[in-house]
């Protein structure tokens, strides 16, 4: 069902929701032997597992620092009466679409499938999407030598996270898996979680470095995108359920009525 040397990849390209669930069950029971697994959907199977801020050719520490500081300077006027620490502000940046060092994952495999099938501006509709699967505790064992998930509401973990977000720290740490406090309904609905990166080291390279193949990729047929999105709707997974606001409802209706 899966093969590979640097990571395990589905032998066949998935063409239905049923096939997808069969592969998820196999990965959970036979590869990870755990239900503590995270999923990430990519619209393009060739995308690397790094945050979007490190994918841009124009990236520099200075430009990232300026981007972050300007957001903090201007955003506080939009959220009057609420106070956040630096780490909480960083998660808000990610939530509102600013490019950050965070990579989105989810604990729900149907959510991940939806995100892989959903086309955004610039996505090529003729390239197969994919789903990546990791065990967050194993990633942190490889990166930190600790079999834990980093919880953001713990004071010791806040210090660790701050080190990853320190623009003066030029040492590139290995990516870590973190589970945030659910500060907004979108993250709550999507069962959101993150990997935090200090540079352009991919998730794959961490496993390759330690010769672990317990990272899984499931390829989805782009030709079945519309059909599988319809199957997800029947399972209650749609724009308005994942994005519980008027923006999500509007996108769902636009799609329904072909606008």
PDB file of N, CA, C and O in Angstrom, residues 152-227:
ATOM      1  N   UNK A 152       1.454  25.580  23.889  1.00  0.00           N
ATOM      2  CA  UNK A 152       1.854  26.992  23.910  1.00  0.00           C
ATOM      3  C   UNK A 152       1.509  27.705  25.209  1.00  0.00           C
ATOM      4  O   UNK A 152       2.020  28.792  25.457  1.00  0.00           O
ATOM      5  N   UNK A 153       0.634  27.111  26.023  1.00  0.00           N
ATOM      6  CA  UNK A 153       0.247  27.793  27.266  1.00  0.00           C
ATOM      7  C   UNK A 153       1.150  27.443  28.448  1.00  0.00           C
ATOM      8  O   UNK A 153       0.905  27.875  29.569  1.00  0.00           O
ATOM      9  N   UNK A 154       2.219  26.687  28.198  1.00  0.00           N
ATOM     10  CA  UNK A 154       3.179  26.346  29.236  1.00  0.00           C
ATOM     11  C   UNK A 154       4.328  27.361  29.211  1.00  0.00           C
ATOM     12  O   UNK A 154       4.889  27.649  28.154  1.00  0.00           O
ATOM     13  N   UNK A 155       4.700  27.899  30.390  1.00  0.00           N
ATOM     14  CA  UNK A 155       5.712  28.969  30.446  1.00  0.00           C
ATOM     15  C   UNK A 155       7.057  28.526  29.876  1.00  0.00           C
ATOM     16  O   UNK A 155       7.732  29.292  29.180  1.00  0.00           O
ATOM     17  N   UNK A 156       7.480  27.292  30.166  1.00  0.00           N
ATOM     18  CA  UNK A 156       8.758  26.809  29.635  1.00  0.00           C
ATOM     19  C   UNK A 156       8.717  26.718  28.110  1.00  0.00           C
ATOM     20  O   UNK A 156       9.684  27.035  27.425  1.00  0.00           O
ATOM     21  N   UNK A 157       7.572  26.294  27.593  1.00  0.00           N
ATOM     22  CA  UNK A 157       7.432  26.195  26.148  1.00  0.00           C
ATOM     23  C   UNK A 157       7.405  27.565  25.488  1.00  0.00           C
ATOM     24  O   UNK A 157       7.863  27.728  24.357  1.00  0.00           O
ATOM     25  N   UNK A 158       6.868  28.562  26.190  1.00  0.00           N
ATOM     26  CA  UNK A 158       6.847  29.920  25.642  1.00  0.00           C
ATOM     27  C   UNK A 158       8.268  30.412  25.389  1.00  0.00           C
ATOM     28  O   UNK A 158       8.539  31.094  24.401  1.00  0.00           O
ATOM     29  N   UNK A 159       9.174  30.044  26.291  1.00  0.00           N
ATOM     30  CA  UNK A 159      10.583  30.429  26.118  1.00  0.00           C
ATOM     31  C   UNK A 159      11.180  29.747  24.890  1.00  0.00           C
ATOM     32  O   UNK A 159      11.886  30.369  24.092  1.00  0.00           O
ATOM     33  N   UNK A 160      10.885  28.462  24.723  1.00  0.00           N
ATOM     34  CA  UNK A 160      11.377  27.711  23.566  1.00  0.00           C
ATOM     35  C   UNK A 160      10.848  28.325  22.266  1.00  0.00           C
ATOM     36  O   UNK A 160      11.608  28.538  21.314  1.00  0.00           O
ATOM     37  N   UNK A 161       9.563  28.619  22.231  1.00  0.00           N
ATOM     38  CA  UNK A 161       8.949  29.203  21.035  1.00  0.00           C
ATOM     39  C   UNK A 161       9.562  30.558  20.733  1.00  0.00           C
ATOM     40  O   UNK A 161       9.844  30.891  19.571  1.00  0.00           O
ATOM     41  N   UNK A 162       9.823  31.347  21.771  1.00  0.00           N
ATOM     42  CA  UNK A 162      10.428  32.668  21.574  1.00  0.00           C
ATOM     43  C   UNK A 162      11.805  32.554  20.931  1.00  0.00           C
ATOM     44  O   UNK A 162      12.203  33.409  20.136  1.00  0.00           O
ATOM     45  N   UNK A 163      12.546  31.505  21.274  1.00  0.00           N
ATOM     46  CA  UNK A 163      13.869  31.295  20.665  1.00  0.00           C
ATOM     47  C   UNK A 163      13.752  31.052  19.167  1.00  0.00           C
ATOM     48  O   UNK A 163      14.560  31.531  18.380  1.00  0.00           O
ATOM     49  N   UNK A 164      12.709  30.322  18.761  1.00  0.00           N
ATOM     50  CA  UNK A 164      12.490  30.056  17.337  1.00  0.00           C
ATOM     51  C   UNK A 164      12.079  31.337  16.595  1.00  0.00           C
ATOM     52  O   UNK A 164      12.315  31.457  15.396  1.00  0.00           O
ATOM     53  N   UNK A 165      11.452  32.257  17.311  1.00  0.00           N
ATOM     54  CA  UNK A 165      10.958  33.488  16.680  1.00  0.00           C
ATOM     55  C   UNK A 165      11.927  34.652  16.844  1.00  0.00           C
ATOM     56  O   UNK A 165      11.621  35.775  16.440  1.00  0.00           O
ATOM     57  N   UNK A 166      13.089  34.387  17.429  1.00  0.00           N
ATOM     58  CA  UNK A 166      14.081  35.434  17.665  1.00  0.00           C
ATOM     59  C   UNK A 166      14.862  35.708  16.374  1.00  0.00           C
ATOM     60  O   UNK A 166      15.626  34.869  15.902  1.00  0.00           O
ATOM     61  N   UNK A 167      14.673  36.905  15.813  1.00  0.00           N
ATOM     62  CA  UNK A 167      15.335  37.240  14.554  1.00  0.00           C
ATOM     63  C   UNK A 167      16.851  37.414  14.717  1.00  0.00           C
ATOM     64  O   UNK A 167      17.587  37.380  13.739  1.00  0.00           O
ATOM     65  N   UNK A 168      17.301  37.588  15.942  1.00  0.00           N
ATOM     66  CA  UNK A 168      18.740  37.734  16.187  1.00  0.00           C
ATOM     67  C   UNK A 168      19.443  36.386  16.252  1.00  0.00           C
ATOM     68  O   UNK A 168      20.659  36.295  16.131  1.00  0.00           O
ATOM     69  N   UNK A 169      18.661  35.333  16.457  1.00  0.00           N
ATOM     70  CA  UNK A 169      19.224  33.978  16.553  1.00  0.00           C
ATOM     71  C   UNK A 169      19.372  33.403  15.142  1.00  0.00           C
ATOM     72  O   UNK A 169      18.396  33.003  14.514  1.00  0.00           O
ATOM     73  N   UNK A 170      20.588  33.367  14.636  1.00  0.00           N
ATOM     74  CA  UNK A 170      20.841  32.921  13.273  1.00  0.00           C
ATOM     75  C   UNK A 170      21.023  31.404  13.177  1.00  0.00           C
ATOM     76  O   UNK A 170      21.149  30.868  12.088  1.00  0.00           O
ATOM     77  N   UNK A 171      21.043  30.722  14.318  1.00  0.00           N
ATOM     78  CA  UNK A 171      21.176  29.267  14.295  1.00  0.00           C
ATOM     79  C   UNK A 171      19.864  28.648  13.842  1.00  0.00           C
ATOM     80  O   UNK A 171      18.800  28.941  14.379  1.00  0.00           O
ATOM     81  N   UNK A 172      19.927  27.794  12.827  1.00  0.00           N
ATOM     82  CA  UNK A 172      18.707  27.187  12.300  1.00  0.00           C
ATOM     83  C   UNK A 172      18.368  25.922  13.071  1.00  0.00           C
ATOM     84  O   UNK A 172      19.035  24.897  12.939  1.00  0.00           O
ATOM     85  N   UNK A 173      17.311  26.001  13.893  1.00  0.00           N
ATOM     86  CA  UNK A 173      16.875  24.854  14.673  1.00  0.00           C
ATOM     87  C   UNK A 173      16.010  23.940  13.812  1.00  0.00           C
ATOM     88  O   UNK A 173      15.447  24.355  12.795  1.00  0.00           O
ATOM     89  N   UNK A 174      15.884  22.688  14.224  1.00  0.00           N
ATOM     90  CA  UNK A 174      15.016  21.759  13.506  1.00  0.00           C
ATOM     91  C   UNK A 174      13.549  22.067  13.810  1.00  0.00           C
ATOM     92  O   UNK A 174      13.227  22.523  14.914  1.00  0.00           O
ATOM     93  N   UNK A 175      12.650  21.845  12.865  1.00  0.00           N
ATOM     94  CA  UNK A 175      11.227  22.126  13.083  1.00  0.00           C
ATOM     95  C   UNK A 175      10.666  21.340  14.261  1.00  0.00           C
ATOM     96  O   UNK A 175      11.070  20.199  14.508  1.00  0.00           O
ATOM     97  N   UNK A 176       9.705  21.947  14.964  1.00  0.00           N
ATOM     98  CA  UNK A 176       9.057  21.294  16.102  1.00  0.00           C
ATOM     99  C   UNK A 176       7.540  21.370  15.939  1.00  0.00           C
ATOM    100  O   UNK A 176       7.014  22.246  15.258  1.00  0.00           O
ATOM    101  N   UNK A 177       6.853  20.419  16.573  1.00  0.00           N
ATOM    102  CA  UNK A 177       5.392  20.369  16.530  1.00  0.00           C
ATOM    103  C   UNK A 177       4.827  21.053  17.764  1.00  0.00           C
ATOM    104  O   UNK A 177       5.203  20.720  18.893  1.00  0.00           O
ATOM    105  N   UNK A 178       3.916  22.006  17.540  1.00  0.00           N
ATOM    106  CA  UNK A 178       3.323  22.735  18.660  1.00  0.00           C
ATOM    107  C   UNK A 178       1.803  22.749  18.533  1.00  0.00           C
ATOM    108  O   UNK A 178       1.255  22.777  17.433  1.00  0.00           O
ATOM    109  N   UNK A 179       1.149  22.703  19.679  1.00  0.00           N
ATOM    110  CA  UNK A 179      -0.313  22.737  19.716  1.00  0.00           C
ATOM    111  C   UNK A 179      -0.741  24.005  20.439  1.00  0.00           C
ATOM    112  O   UNK A 179      -0.473  24.168  21.628  1.00  0.00           O
ATOM    113  N   UNK A 180      -1.403  24.926  19.731  1.00  0.00           N
ATOM    114  CA  UNK A 180      -1.724  26.216  20.336  1.00  0.00           C
ATOM    115  C   UNK A 180      -2.989  26.176  21.191  1.00  0.00           C
ATOM    116  O   UNK A 180      -3.828  25.276  21.053  1.00  0.00           O
ATOM    117  N   UNK A 181      -3.129  27.155  22.066  1.00  0.00           N
ATOM    118  CA  UNK A 181      -4.397  27.386  22.728  1.00  0.00           C
ATOM    119  C   UNK A 181      -5.378  27.860  21.667  1.00  0.00           C
ATOM    120  O   UNK A 181      -5.056  28.718  20.853  1.00  0.00           O
ATOM    121  N   UNK A 182      -6.582  27.303  21.653  1.00  0.00           N
ATOM    122  CA  UNK A 182      -7.556  27.681  20.629  1.00  0.00           C
ATOM    123  C   UNK A 182      -8.103  29.070  20.936  1.00  0.00           C
ATOM    124  O   UNK A 182      -9.028  29.248  21.719  1.00  0.00           O
ATOM    125  N   UNK A 183      -7.501  30.077  20.292  1.00  0.00           N
ATOM    126  CA  UNK A 183      -7.867  31.459  20.560  1.00  0.00           C
ATOM    127  C   UNK A 183      -8.898  31.995  19.577  1.00  0.00           C
ATOM    128  O   UNK A 183      -9.395  33.090  19.736  1.00  0.00           O
ATOM    129  N   UNK A 184      -9.233  31.220  18.531  1.00  0.00           N
ATOM    130  CA  UNK A 184     -10.264  31.657  17.597  1.00  0.00           C
ATOM    131  C   UNK A 184     -11.013  30.449  17.069  1.00  0.00           C
ATOM    132  O   UNK A 184     -10.536  29.313  17.101  1.00  0.00           O
ATOM    133  N   UNK A 185     -12.222  30.714  16.553  1.00  0.00           N
ATOM    134  CA  UNK A 185     -13.113  29.612  16.181  1.00  0.00           C
ATOM    135  C   UNK A 185     -12.620  28.846  14.965  1.00  0.00           C
ATOM    136  O   UNK A 185     -12.850  27.646  14.841  1.00  0.00           O
ATOM    137  N   UNK A 186     -11.919  29.523  14.053  1.00  0.00           N
ATOM    138  CA  UNK A 186     -11.422  28.820  12.870  1.00  0.00           C
ATOM    139  C   UNK A 186     -10.467  27.701  13.253  1.00  0.00           C
ATOM    140  O   UNK A 186     -10.578  26.573  12.774  1.00  0.00           O
ATOM    141  N   UNK A 187      -9.496  28.028  14.095  1.00  0.00           N
ATOM    142  CA  UNK A 187      -8.518  27.016  14.516  1.00  0.00           C
ATOM    143  C   UNK A 187      -9.221  25.890  15.265  1.00  0.00           C
ATOM    144  O   UNK A 187      -8.894  24.708  15.095  1.00  0.00           O
ATOM    145  N   UNK A 188     -10.213  26.257  16.084  1.00  0.00           N
ATOM    146  CA  UNK A 188     -10.973  25.262  16.836  1.00  0.00           C
ATOM    147  C   UNK A 188     -11.725  24.331  15.890  1.00  0.00           C
ATOM    148  O   UNK A 188     -11.656  23.105  16.012  1.00  0.00           O
ATOM    149  N   UNK A 189     -12.439  24.902  14.918  1.00  0.00           N
ATOM    150  CA  UNK A 189     -13.223  24.109  13.978  1.00  0.00           C
ATOM    151  C   UNK A 189     -12.329  23.192  13.140  1.00  0.00           C
ATOM    152  O   UNK A 189     -12.694  22.070  12.823  1.00  0.00           O
ATOM    153  N   UNK A 190     -11.181  23.699  12.754  1.00  0.00           N
ATOM    154  CA  UNK A 190     -10.282  22.954  11.867  1.00  0.00           C
ATOM    155  C   UNK A 190      -9.353  22.010  12.616  1.00  0.00           C
ATOM    156  O   UNK A 190      -8.540  21.330  11.999  1.00  0.00           O
ATOM    157  N   UNK A 191      -9.486  21.962  13.970  1.00  0.00           N
ATOM    158  CA  UNK A 191      -8.604  21.138  14.804  1.00  0.00           C
ATOM    159  C   UNK A 191      -7.147  21.441  14.448  1.00  0.00           C
ATOM    160  O   UNK A 191      -6.339  20.554  14.186  1.00  0.00           O
ATOM    161  N   UNK A 192      -6.851  22.747  14.423  1.00  0.00           N
ATOM    162  CA  UNK A 192      -5.570  23.209  13.929  1.00  0.00           C
ATOM    163  C   UNK A 192      -4.405  22.968  14.869  1.00  0.00           C
ATOM    164  O   UNK A 192      -4.536  22.999  16.095  1.00  0.00           O
ATOM    165  N   UNK A 193      -3.241  22.742  14.294  1.00  0.00           N
ATOM    166  CA  UNK A 193      -1.979  22.605  15.006  1.00  0.00           C
ATOM    167  C   UNK A 193      -0.894  23.034  14.030  1.00  0.00           C
ATOM    168  O   UNK A 193      -1.167  23.288  12.850  1.00  0.00           O
ATOM    169  N   UNK A 194       0.356  23.126  14.508  1.00  0.00           N
ATOM    170  CA  UNK A 194       1.396  23.729  13.676  1.00  0.00           C
ATOM    171  C   UNK A 194       2.746  23.056  13.881  1.00  0.00           C
ATOM    172  O   UNK A 194       3.009  22.488  14.944  1.00  0.00           O
ATOM    173  N   UNK A 195       3.578  23.163  12.852  1.00  0.00           N
ATOM    174  CA  UNK A 195       5.010  22.992  13.076  1.00  0.00           C
ATOM    175  C   UNK A 195       5.636  24.372  12.991  1.00  0.00           C
ATOM    176  O   UNK A 195       5.205  25.221  12.203  1.00  0.00           O
ATOM    177  N   UNK A 196       6.626  24.601  13.835  1.00  0.00           N
ATOM    178  CA  UNK A 196       7.311  25.894  13.916  1.00  0.00           C
ATOM    179  C   UNK A 196       8.733  25.706  13.393  1.00  0.00           C
ATOM    180  O   UNK A 196       9.438  24.785  13.805  1.00  0.00           O
ATOM    181  N   UNK A 197       9.137  26.584  12.489  1.00  0.00           N
ATOM    182  CA  UNK A 197      10.425  26.477  11.816  1.00  0.00           C
ATOM    183  C   UNK A 197      11.252  27.740  12.086  1.00  0.00           C
ATOM    184  O   UNK A 197      10.701  28.832  12.179  1.00  0.00           O
ATOM    185  N   UNK A 198      12.562  27.568  12.168  1.00  0.00           N
ATOM    186  CA  UNK A 198      13.430  28.743  12.330  1.00  0.00           C
ATOM    187  C   UNK A 198      14.184  29.045  11.037  1.00  0.00           C
ATOM    188  O   UNK A 198      14.957  29.993  10.976  1.00  0.00           O
ATOM    189  N   UNK A 199      13.969  28.236   9.999  1.00  0.00           N
ATOM    190  CA  UNK A 199      14.628  28.431   8.712  1.00  0.00           C
ATOM    191  C   UNK A 199      13.981  27.527   7.677  1.00  0.00           C
ATOM    192  O   UNK A 199      12.886  27.000   7.902  1.00  0.00           O
ATOM    193  N   UNK A 200      14.642  27.323   6.553  1.00  0.00           N
ATOM    194  CA  UNK A 200      14.019  26.577   5.457  1.00  0.00           C
ATOM    195  C   UNK A 200      14.309  25.080   5.480  1.00  0.00           C
ATOM    196  O   UNK A 200      14.228  24.402   4.459  1.00  0.00           O
ATOM    197  N   UNK A 201      14.636  24.543   6.653  1.00  0.00           N
ATOM    198  CA  UNK A 201      14.770  23.093   6.805  1.00  0.00           C
ATOM    199  C   UNK A 201      13.398  22.443   6.672  1.00  0.00           C
ATOM    200  O   UNK A 201      12.469  22.804   7.402  1.00  0.00           O
ATOM    201  N   UNK A 202      13.251  21.502   5.743  1.00  0.00           N
ATOM    202  CA  UNK A 202      11.956  20.852   5.548  1.00  0.00           C
ATOM    203  C   UNK A 202      11.715  19.778   6.606  1.00  0.00           C
ATOM    204  O   UNK A 202      12.653  19.248   7.206  1.00  0.00           O
ATOM    205  N   UNK A 203      10.447  19.459   6.809  1.00  0.00           N
ATOM    206  CA  UNK A 203      10.089  18.365   7.710  1.00  0.00           C
ATOM    207  C   UNK A 203      10.723  17.057   7.220  1.00  0.00           C
ATOM    208  O   UNK A 203      11.276  16.279   8.008  1.00  0.00           O
ATOM    209  N   UNK A 204      10.672  16.834   5.911  1.00  0.00           N
ATOM    210  CA  UNK A 204      11.219  15.591   5.348  1.00  0.00           C
ATOM    211  C   UNK A 204      12.682  15.399   5.723  1.00  0.00           C
ATOM    212  O   UNK A 204      13.124  14.283   6.026  1.00  0.00           O
ATOM    213  N   UNK A 205      13.449  16.488   5.680  1.00  0.00           N
ATOM    214  CA  UNK A 205      14.892  16.363   5.906  1.00  0.00           C
ATOM    215  C   UNK A 205      15.211  15.961   7.345  1.00  0.00           C
ATOM    216  O   UNK A 205      16.248  15.350   7.599  1.00  0.00           O
ATOM    217  N   UNK A 206      14.322  16.284   8.286  1.00  0.00           N
ATOM    218  CA  UNK A 206      14.524  15.863   9.678  1.00  0.00           C
ATOM    219  C   UNK A 206      14.461  14.339   9.771  1.00  0.00           C
ATOM    220  O   UNK A 206      15.322  13.689  10.376  1.00  0.00           O
ATOM    221  N   UNK A 207      13.438  13.762   9.137  1.00  0.00           N
ATOM    222  CA  UNK A 207      13.296  12.303   9.148  1.00  0.00           C
ATOM    223  C   UNK A 207      14.437  11.634   8.395  1.00  0.00           C
ATOM    224  O   UNK A 207      14.950  10.589   8.806  1.00  0.00           O
ATOM    225  N   UNK A 208      14.835  12.249   7.281  1.00  0.00           N
ATOM    226  CA  UNK A 208      15.926  11.678   6.490  1.00  0.00           C
ATOM    227  C   UNK A 208      17.233  11.697   7.277  1.00  0.00           C
ATOM    228  O   UNK A 208      18.017  10.739   7.241  1.00  0.00           O
ATOM    229  N   UNK A 209      17.463  12.790   8.019  1.00  0.00           N
ATOM    230  CA  UNK A 209      18.681  12.928   8.815  1.00  0.00           C
ATOM    231  C   UNK A 209      18.816  11.791   9.815  1.00  0.00           C
ATOM    232  O   UNK A 209      19.921  11.268  10.034  1.00  0.00           O
ATOM    233  N   UNK A 210      17.692  11.394  10.419  1.00  0.00           N
ATOM    234  CA  UNK A 210      17.727  10.346  11.443  1.00  0.00           C
ATOM    235  C   UNK A 210      17.282   8.985  10.896  1.00  0.00           C
ATOM    236  O   UNK A 210      17.002   8.066  11.661  1.00  0.00           O
ATOM    237  N   UNK A 211      17.190   8.901   9.563  1.00  0.00           N
ATOM    238  CA  UNK A 211      16.877   7.645   8.885  1.00  0.00           C
ATOM    239  C   UNK A 211      15.564   7.029   9.368  1.00  0.00           C
ATOM    240  O   UNK A 211      15.441   5.808   9.538  1.00  0.00           O
ATOM    241  N   UNK A 212      14.588   7.887   9.577  1.00  0.00           N
ATOM    242  CA  UNK A 212      13.240   7.434   9.921  1.00  0.00           C
ATOM    243  C   UNK A 212      12.333   7.620   8.708  1.00  0.00           C
ATOM    244  O   UNK A 212      12.360   8.661   8.054  1.00  0.00           O
ATOM    245  N   UNK A 213      11.541   6.585   8.394  1.00  0.00           N
ATOM    246  CA  UNK A 213      10.623   6.673   7.265  1.00  0.00           C
ATOM    247  C   UNK A 213       9.186   6.904   7.723  1.00  0.00           C
ATOM    248  O   UNK A 213       8.256   6.796   6.936  1.00  0.00           O
ATOM    249  N   UNK A 214       9.012   7.230   9.011  1.00  0.00           N
ATOM    250  CA  UNK A 214       7.652   7.370   9.527  1.00  0.00           C
ATOM    251  C   UNK A 214       7.069   8.748   9.222  1.00  0.00           C
ATOM    252  O   UNK A 214       6.640   9.493  10.109  1.00  0.00           O
ATOM    253  N   UNK A 215       7.094   9.092   7.959  1.00  0.00           N
ATOM    254  CA  UNK A 215       6.404  10.261   7.432  1.00  0.00           C
ATOM    255  C   UNK A 215       5.757   9.785   6.141  1.00  0.00           C
ATOM    256  O   UNK A 215       6.410   9.156   5.304  1.00  0.00           O
ATOM    257  N   UNK A 216       4.467  10.041   5.999  1.00  0.00           N
ATOM    258  CA  UNK A 216       3.669   9.406   4.951  1.00  0.00           C
ATOM    259  C   UNK A 216       3.069  10.459   4.025  1.00  0.00           C
ATOM    260  O   UNK A 216       2.630  11.519   4.462  1.00  0.00           O
ATOM    261  N   UNK A 217       3.058  10.121   2.729  1.00  0.00           N
ATOM    262  CA  UNK A 217       2.468  10.984   1.707  1.00  0.00           C
ATOM    263  C   UNK A 217       1.433  10.187   0.910  1.00  0.00           C
ATOM    264  O   UNK A 217       1.719   9.098   0.429  1.00  0.00           O
ATOM    265  N   UNK A 218       0.225  10.748   0.810  1.00  0.00           N
ATOM    266  CA  UNK A 218      -0.838  10.119   0.039  1.00  0.00           C
ATOM    267  C   UNK A 218      -1.174  11.028  -1.133  1.00  0.00           C
ATOM    268  O   UNK A 218      -1.589  12.176  -0.940  1.00  0.00           O
ATOM    269  N   UNK A 219      -0.994  10.542  -2.349  1.00  0.00           N
ATOM    270  CA  UNK A 219      -1.286  11.337  -3.545  1.00  0.00           C
ATOM    271  C   UNK A 219      -2.746  11.158  -3.956  1.00  0.00           C
ATOM    272  O   UNK A 219      -3.283  10.050  -3.935  1.00  0.00           O
ATOM    273  N   UNK A 220      -3.376  12.273  -4.355  1.00  0.00           N
ATOM    274  CA  UNK A 220      -4.781  12.294  -4.747  1.00  0.00           C
ATOM    275  C   UNK A 220      -4.874  12.650  -6.227  1.00  0.00           C
ATOM    276  O   UNK A 220      -4.177  13.552  -6.690  1.00  0.00           O
ATOM    277  N   UNK A 221      -5.756  12.002  -6.964  1.00  0.00           N
ATOM    278  CA  UNK A 221      -5.918  12.293  -8.382  1.00  0.00           C
ATOM    279  C   UNK A 221      -6.607  13.643  -8.582  1.00  0.00           C
ATOM    280  O   UNK A 221      -7.716  13.855  -8.081  1.00  0.00           O
ATOM    281  N   UNK A 222      -5.965  14.536  -9.324  1.00  0.00           N
ATOM    282  CA  UNK A 222      -6.573  15.839  -9.592  1.00  0.00           C
ATOM    283  C   UNK A 222      -7.855  15.695 -10.416  1.00  0.00           C
ATOM    284  O   UNK A 222      -8.754  16.544 -10.352  1.00  0.00           O
ATOM    285  N   UNK A 223      -7.967  14.618 -11.181  1.00  0.00           N
ATOM    286  CA  UNK A 223      -9.139  14.400 -12.027  1.00  0.00           C
ATOM    287  C   UNK A 223     -10.402  14.146 -11.209  1.00  0.00           C
ATOM    288  O   UNK A 223     -11.515  14.322 -11.701  1.00  0.00           O
ATOM    289  N   UNK A 224     -10.214  13.723  -9.947  1.00  0.00           N
ATOM    290  CA  UNK A 224     -11.362  13.407  -9.092  1.00  0.00           C
ATOM    291  C   UNK A 224     -11.640  14.518  -8.086  1.00  0.00           C
ATOM    292  O   UNK A 224     -12.394  14.316  -7.139  1.00  0.00           O
ATOM    293  N   UNK A 225     -11.039  15.682  -8.284  1.00  0.00           N
ATOM    294  CA  UNK A 225     -11.168  16.781  -7.321  1.00  0.00           C
ATOM    295  C   UNK A 225     -12.631  17.138  -7.056  1.00  0.00           C
ATOM    296  O   UNK A 225     -13.083  17.195  -5.902  1.00  0.00           O
ATOM    297  N   UNK A 226     -13.393  17.388  -8.114  1.00  0.00           N
ATOM    298  CA  UNK A 226     -14.795  17.806  -7.953  1.00  0.00           C
ATOM    299  C   UNK A 226     -15.626  16.732  -7.271  1.00  0.00           C
ATOM    300  O   UNK A 226     -16.419  17.013  -6.362  1.00  0.00           O
ATOM    301  N   UNK A 227     -15.432  15.486  -7.690  1.00  0.00           N
ATOM    302  CA  UNK A 227     -16.198  14.394  -7.105  1.00  0.00           C
ATOM    303  C   UNK A 227     -15.906  14.240  -5.621  1.00  0.00           C
ATOM    304  O   UNK A 227     -16.822  14.064  -4.800  1.00  0.00           O
TER     305      UNK A 227
END
